[in-house]
XYZ file of C-alpha atoms in Angstrom:
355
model
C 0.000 0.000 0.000
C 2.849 2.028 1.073
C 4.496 1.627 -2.395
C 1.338 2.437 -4.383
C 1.184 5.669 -2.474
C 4.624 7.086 -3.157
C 4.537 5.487 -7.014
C 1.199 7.668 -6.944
C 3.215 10.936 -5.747
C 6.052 10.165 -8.206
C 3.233 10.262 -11.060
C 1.687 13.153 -9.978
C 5.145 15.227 -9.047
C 6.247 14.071 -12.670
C 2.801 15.130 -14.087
C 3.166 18.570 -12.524
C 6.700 19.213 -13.535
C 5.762 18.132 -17.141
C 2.741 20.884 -16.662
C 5.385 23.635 -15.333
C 7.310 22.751 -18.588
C 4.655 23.259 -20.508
C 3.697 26.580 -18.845
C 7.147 27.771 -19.260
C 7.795 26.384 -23.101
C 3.899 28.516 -24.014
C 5.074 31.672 -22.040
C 8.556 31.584 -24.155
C 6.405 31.499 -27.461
C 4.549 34.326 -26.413
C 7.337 36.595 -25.374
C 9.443 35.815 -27.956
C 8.540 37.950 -30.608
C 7.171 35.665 -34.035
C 8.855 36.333 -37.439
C 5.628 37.765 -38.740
C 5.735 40.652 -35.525
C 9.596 41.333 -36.873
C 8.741 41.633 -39.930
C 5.365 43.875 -39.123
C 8.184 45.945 -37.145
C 10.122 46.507 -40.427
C 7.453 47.037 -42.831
C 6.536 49.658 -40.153
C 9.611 51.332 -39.840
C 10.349 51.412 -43.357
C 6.675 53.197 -44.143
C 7.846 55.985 -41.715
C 11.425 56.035 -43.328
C 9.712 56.817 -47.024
C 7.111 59.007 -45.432
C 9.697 61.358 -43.795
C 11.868 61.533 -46.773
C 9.209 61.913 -49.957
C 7.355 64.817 -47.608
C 10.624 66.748 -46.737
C 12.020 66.735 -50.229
C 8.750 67.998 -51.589
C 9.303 71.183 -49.165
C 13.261 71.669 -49.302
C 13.415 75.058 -50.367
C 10.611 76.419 -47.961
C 12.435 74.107 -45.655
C 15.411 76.079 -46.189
C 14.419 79.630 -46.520
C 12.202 79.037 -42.999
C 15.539 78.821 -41.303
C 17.345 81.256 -42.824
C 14.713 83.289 -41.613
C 14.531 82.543 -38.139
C 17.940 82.999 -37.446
C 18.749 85.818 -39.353
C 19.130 89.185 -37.543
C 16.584 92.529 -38.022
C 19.194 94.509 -39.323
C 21.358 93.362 -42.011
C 18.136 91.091 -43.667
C 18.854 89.541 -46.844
C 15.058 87.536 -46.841
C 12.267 89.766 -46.395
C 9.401 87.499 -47.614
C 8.666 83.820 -49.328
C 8.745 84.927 -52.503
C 11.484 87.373 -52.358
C 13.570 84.682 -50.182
C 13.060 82.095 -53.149
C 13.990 84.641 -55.565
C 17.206 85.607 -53.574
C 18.328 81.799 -53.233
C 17.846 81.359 -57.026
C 19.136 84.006 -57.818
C 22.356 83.876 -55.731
C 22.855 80.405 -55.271
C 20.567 78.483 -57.885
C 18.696 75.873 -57.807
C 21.152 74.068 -55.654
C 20.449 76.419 -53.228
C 17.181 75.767 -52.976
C 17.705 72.185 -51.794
C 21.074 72.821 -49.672
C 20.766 71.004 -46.410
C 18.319 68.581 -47.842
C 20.461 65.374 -47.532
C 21.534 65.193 -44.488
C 18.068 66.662 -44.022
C 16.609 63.354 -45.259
C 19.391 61.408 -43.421
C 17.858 62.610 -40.303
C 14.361 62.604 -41.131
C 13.812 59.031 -42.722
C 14.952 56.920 -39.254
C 13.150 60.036 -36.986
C 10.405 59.590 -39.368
C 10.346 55.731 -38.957
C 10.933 55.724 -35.252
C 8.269 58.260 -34.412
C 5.439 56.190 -36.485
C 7.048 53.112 -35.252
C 6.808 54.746 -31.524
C 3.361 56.328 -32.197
C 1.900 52.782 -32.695
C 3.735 51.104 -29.734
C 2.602 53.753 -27.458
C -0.730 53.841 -28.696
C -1.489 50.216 -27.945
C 0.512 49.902 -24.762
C -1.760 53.432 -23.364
C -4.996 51.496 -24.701
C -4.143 48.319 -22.771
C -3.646 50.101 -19.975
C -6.817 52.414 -20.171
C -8.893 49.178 -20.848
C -7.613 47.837 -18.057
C -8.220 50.647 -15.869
C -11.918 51.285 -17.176
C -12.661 47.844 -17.309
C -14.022 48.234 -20.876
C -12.168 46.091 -23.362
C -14.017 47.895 -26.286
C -12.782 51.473 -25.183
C -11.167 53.423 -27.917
C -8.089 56.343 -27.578
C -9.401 60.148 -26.238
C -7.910 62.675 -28.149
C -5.963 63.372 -24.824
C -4.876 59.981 -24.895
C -3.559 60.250 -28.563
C -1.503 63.398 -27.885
C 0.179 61.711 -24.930
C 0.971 58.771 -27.375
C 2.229 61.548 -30.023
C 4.168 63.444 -27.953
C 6.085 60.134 -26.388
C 6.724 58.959 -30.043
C 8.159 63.140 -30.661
C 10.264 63.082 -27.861
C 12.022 59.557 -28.592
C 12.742 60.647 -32.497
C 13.586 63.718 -31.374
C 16.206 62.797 -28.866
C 17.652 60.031 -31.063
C 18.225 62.476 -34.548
C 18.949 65.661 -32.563
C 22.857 65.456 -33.486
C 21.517 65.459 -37.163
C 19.403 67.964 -36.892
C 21.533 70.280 -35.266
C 24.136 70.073 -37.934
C 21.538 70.237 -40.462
C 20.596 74.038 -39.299
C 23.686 75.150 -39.847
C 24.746 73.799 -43.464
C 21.272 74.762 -44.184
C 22.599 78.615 -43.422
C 25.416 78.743 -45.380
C 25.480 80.777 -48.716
C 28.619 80.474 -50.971
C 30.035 83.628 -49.261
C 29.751 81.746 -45.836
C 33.758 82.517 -44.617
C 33.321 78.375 -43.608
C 32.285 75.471 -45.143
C 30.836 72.331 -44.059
C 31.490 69.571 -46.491
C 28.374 67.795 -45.499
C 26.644 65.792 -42.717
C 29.938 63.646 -41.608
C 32.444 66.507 -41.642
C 29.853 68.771 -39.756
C 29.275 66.520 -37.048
C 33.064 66.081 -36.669
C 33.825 69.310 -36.770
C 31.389 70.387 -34.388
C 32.803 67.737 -31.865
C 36.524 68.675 -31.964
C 36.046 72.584 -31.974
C 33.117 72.516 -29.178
C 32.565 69.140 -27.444
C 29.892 66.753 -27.372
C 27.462 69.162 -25.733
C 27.237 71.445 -28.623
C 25.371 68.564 -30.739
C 22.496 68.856 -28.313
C 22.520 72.854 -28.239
C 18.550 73.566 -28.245
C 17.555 70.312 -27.079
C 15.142 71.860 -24.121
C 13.046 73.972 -26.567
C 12.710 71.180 -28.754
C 11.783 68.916 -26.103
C 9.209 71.177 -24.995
C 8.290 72.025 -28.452
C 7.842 68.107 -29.683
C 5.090 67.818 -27.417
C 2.285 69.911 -28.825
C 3.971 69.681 -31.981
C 4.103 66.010 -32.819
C 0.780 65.287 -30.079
C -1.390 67.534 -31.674
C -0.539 66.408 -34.977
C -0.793 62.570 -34.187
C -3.931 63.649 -31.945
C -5.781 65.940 -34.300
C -5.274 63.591 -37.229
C -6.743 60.361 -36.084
C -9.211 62.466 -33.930
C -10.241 63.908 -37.358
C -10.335 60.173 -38.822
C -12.500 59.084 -36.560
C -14.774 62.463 -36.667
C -15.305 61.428 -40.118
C -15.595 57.609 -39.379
C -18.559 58.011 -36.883
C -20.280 61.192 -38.527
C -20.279 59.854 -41.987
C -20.722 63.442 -43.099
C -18.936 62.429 -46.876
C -21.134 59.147 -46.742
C -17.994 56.999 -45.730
C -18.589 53.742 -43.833
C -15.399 53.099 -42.172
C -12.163 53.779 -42.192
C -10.826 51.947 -45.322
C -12.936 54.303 -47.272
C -11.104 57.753 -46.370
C -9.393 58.480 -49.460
C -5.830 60.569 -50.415
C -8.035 63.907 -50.525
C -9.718 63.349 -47.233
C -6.702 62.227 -45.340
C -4.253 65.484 -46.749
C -7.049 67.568 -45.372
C -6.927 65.433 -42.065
C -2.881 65.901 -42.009
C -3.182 69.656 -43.208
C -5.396 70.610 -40.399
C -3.593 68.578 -37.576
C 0.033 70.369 -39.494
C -1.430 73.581 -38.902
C -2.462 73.620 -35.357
C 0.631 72.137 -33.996
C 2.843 74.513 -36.156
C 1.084 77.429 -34.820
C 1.534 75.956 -30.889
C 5.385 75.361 -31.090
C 6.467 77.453 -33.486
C 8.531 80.292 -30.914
C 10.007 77.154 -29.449
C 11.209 75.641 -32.808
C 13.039 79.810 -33.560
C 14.529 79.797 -29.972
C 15.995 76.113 -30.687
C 17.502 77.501 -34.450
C 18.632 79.958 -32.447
C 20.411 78.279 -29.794
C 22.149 76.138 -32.424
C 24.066 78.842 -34.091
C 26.003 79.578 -30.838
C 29.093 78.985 -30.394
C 29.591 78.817 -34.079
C 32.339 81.718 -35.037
C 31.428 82.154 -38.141
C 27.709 82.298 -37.706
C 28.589 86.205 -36.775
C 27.656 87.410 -40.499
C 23.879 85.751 -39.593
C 23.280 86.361 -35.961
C 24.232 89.332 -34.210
C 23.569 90.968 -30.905
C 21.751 94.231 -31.962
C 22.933 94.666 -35.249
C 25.699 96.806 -34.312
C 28.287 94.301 -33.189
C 30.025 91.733 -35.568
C 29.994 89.112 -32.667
C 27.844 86.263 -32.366
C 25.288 86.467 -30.237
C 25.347 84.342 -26.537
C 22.187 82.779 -24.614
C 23.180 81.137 -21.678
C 19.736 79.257 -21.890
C 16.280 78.952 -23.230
C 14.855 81.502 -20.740
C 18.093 83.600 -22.205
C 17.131 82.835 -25.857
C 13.563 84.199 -25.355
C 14.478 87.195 -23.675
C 17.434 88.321 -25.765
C 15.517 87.979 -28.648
C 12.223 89.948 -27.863
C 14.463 92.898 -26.249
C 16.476 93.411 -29.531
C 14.128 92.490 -32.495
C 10.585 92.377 -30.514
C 7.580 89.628 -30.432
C 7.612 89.205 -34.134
C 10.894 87.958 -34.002
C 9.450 84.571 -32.698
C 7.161 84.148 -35.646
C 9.847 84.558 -38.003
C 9.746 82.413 -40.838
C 6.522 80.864 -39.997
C 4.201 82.188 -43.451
C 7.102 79.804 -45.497
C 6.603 77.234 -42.384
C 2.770 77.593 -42.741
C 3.007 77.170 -46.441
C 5.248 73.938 -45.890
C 3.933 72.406 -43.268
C 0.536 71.482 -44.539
C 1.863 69.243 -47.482
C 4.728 68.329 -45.828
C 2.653 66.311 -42.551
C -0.518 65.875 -45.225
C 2.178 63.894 -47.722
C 3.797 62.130 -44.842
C 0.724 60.787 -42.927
C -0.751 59.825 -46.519
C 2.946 58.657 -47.857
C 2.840 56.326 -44.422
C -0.222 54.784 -44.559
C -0.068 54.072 -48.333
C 3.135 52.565 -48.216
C 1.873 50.066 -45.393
C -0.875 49.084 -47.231
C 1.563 48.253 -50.050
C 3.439 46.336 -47.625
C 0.432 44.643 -45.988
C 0.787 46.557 -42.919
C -2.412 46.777 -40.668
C -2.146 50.544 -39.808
C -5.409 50.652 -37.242
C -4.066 50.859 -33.679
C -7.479 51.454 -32.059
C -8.358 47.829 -32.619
């Protein structure tokens, strides 16, 4: 009797461990990402990659005279408009001009561009677990408030990751052919930048944009599929769901969500411009104090950056540049949220994260 008892324990002990095993070997599978989620991951990244370059490129020279703009000083102006700035590029630089800055441009843009819609979608389904969870309601859907936090997470991790880029993008993007120094390109900025002011200098501006990404990036991410599903649940166009918005519909969608979070963040994204011409010597012939010294101008901050630039050029001065901006921005975001989505449903992508 004794023996049947402990051969009955064996087989039971053996029976659970075989059960743990199995536990364990399931749990494995579903952490372990599959081969379809990788390649879901890629087709994902590389819609965000072609979306961010084909929707920059299209806006290069607005791109470019924007900046110009926004760092140049009140007194010795060389761009006084959009059209005049075009015509002065042309005319002094030709049509190279109008696209200078544009490659390393799109060397920053296409992985910020992938890694922000990659991030977007990550954060939107990890905020909507968690908001199910804490509602209790497995069929609740993303709050516009809820969408901008997701936007400006995905902002702030592109942001941060490309920022060297970008940084050394704003300042090949000022040069002219009379510029006393050249950089070469993208490579040969970033090196040059290191050895003649230190690592810091490649995140000079990184506050303002930090604070800037946020309404930027959440109200366009926000507005957009807020818009979507407006449009969705209203049928005011006669749609039935969401695979029935077409190009036009969805550039308006992007064009209004482009314009509000332009309008936001755009003092922040002049202060940042700003704050990455310092410390650059020969910057002096493009930002100057008060327009009567030759030197370039300091800001020991942000909070510096504001002020010195209201007392010597005034309020305006933080708006510079923003009628090209304006005139960019709404088929730059319209072509890149369209450029995204039609690329992933080339690739087979399922691009609806409120499911």
């Amino acid at each position: 009797m004794a023996s049947e008892d402990v051969k009955a324990a064996r087989d039971t002990a053996v029976e659970k461990i075989v059960n743990l095993a199995e536990e364990a070997k399931l749990a494995r599978e579903e952490i372990k990402p599959t081969s379809h989620a990788v390649l879901s991951i890629c087709k994902s990244l590389v819609a965000g990659g072609v979306a961010g370059g084909v929707s920059r490129t299209a806006v290069a020279p607005l791109e470019r005279l924007k900046i110009l703009l926004q760092v140049q000083n009140s007194h010795t102006m060389k761009y006084n408009g959009t059209i005049q700035g075009l015509k002065y590029i042309w005319r002094t630089e030709g049509f190279k001009g109008l696209f200078k800055g544009n490659g390393t441009n799109c060397a920053r843009i296409v992985p910020n561009s992938a890694v922000k819609f990659f991030s977007y979608e990550q954060a939107s389904k990890g905020i909507l677990y968690l908001y199910r969870q804490q509602t209790g309601n497995e069929d609740a859907q993303l709050t516009p408030l809820l969408r901008l936090g997701a936007g400006a997470c995905a902002g702030i991790i592109a942001m941060s990751a490309t920022y060297p880029m970008d940084m050394v993008r704003g300042r090949i993007t000022v040069q002219t052919e009379k510029s006393p120094y050249q950089y070469r390109g993208m490579f040969h900025a970033l090196s040059t930048v290191l050895r003649e002011e230190g690592p810091r200098a490649l995140y000079k501006g990184w506050t303002p944009s930090v604070i800037g990404v946020i309404p930027y990036v959440g109200l366009n991410f926000a507005v957009y599929e807020s818009l979507k599903d407006w449009l969705v649940k209203t049928k005011p166009l006669g749609l039935v769901d969401d695979s029935e918005l077409g190009v036009v519909t969805r550039l308006a969608c992007g064009a209004a969500a482009g314009t509000v979070g332009q309008t936001v963040a755009y003092p922040l994204d002049v202060i940042r411009r700003r704050m990455q011409m310092v410390g650059w010597s020969h910057a002096s012939s493009i930002v100057t104090g008060d327009g009567r010294s030759k030197a370039p101008l300091e800001y020991t901050g942000m909070i510096d950056a504001f002020r010195k630039t209201v007392k010597y050029e005034g309020v305006r001065a933080l708006y510079k540049g923003l009628v090209p901006n304006s005139v960019k921005v709404v088929p730059s975001i319209s072509i890149a949220f369209v450029a995204y989505e039609q690329v992933k449903d080339i690739l087979g992508v399922e691009i609806r994260i409120s499911d």
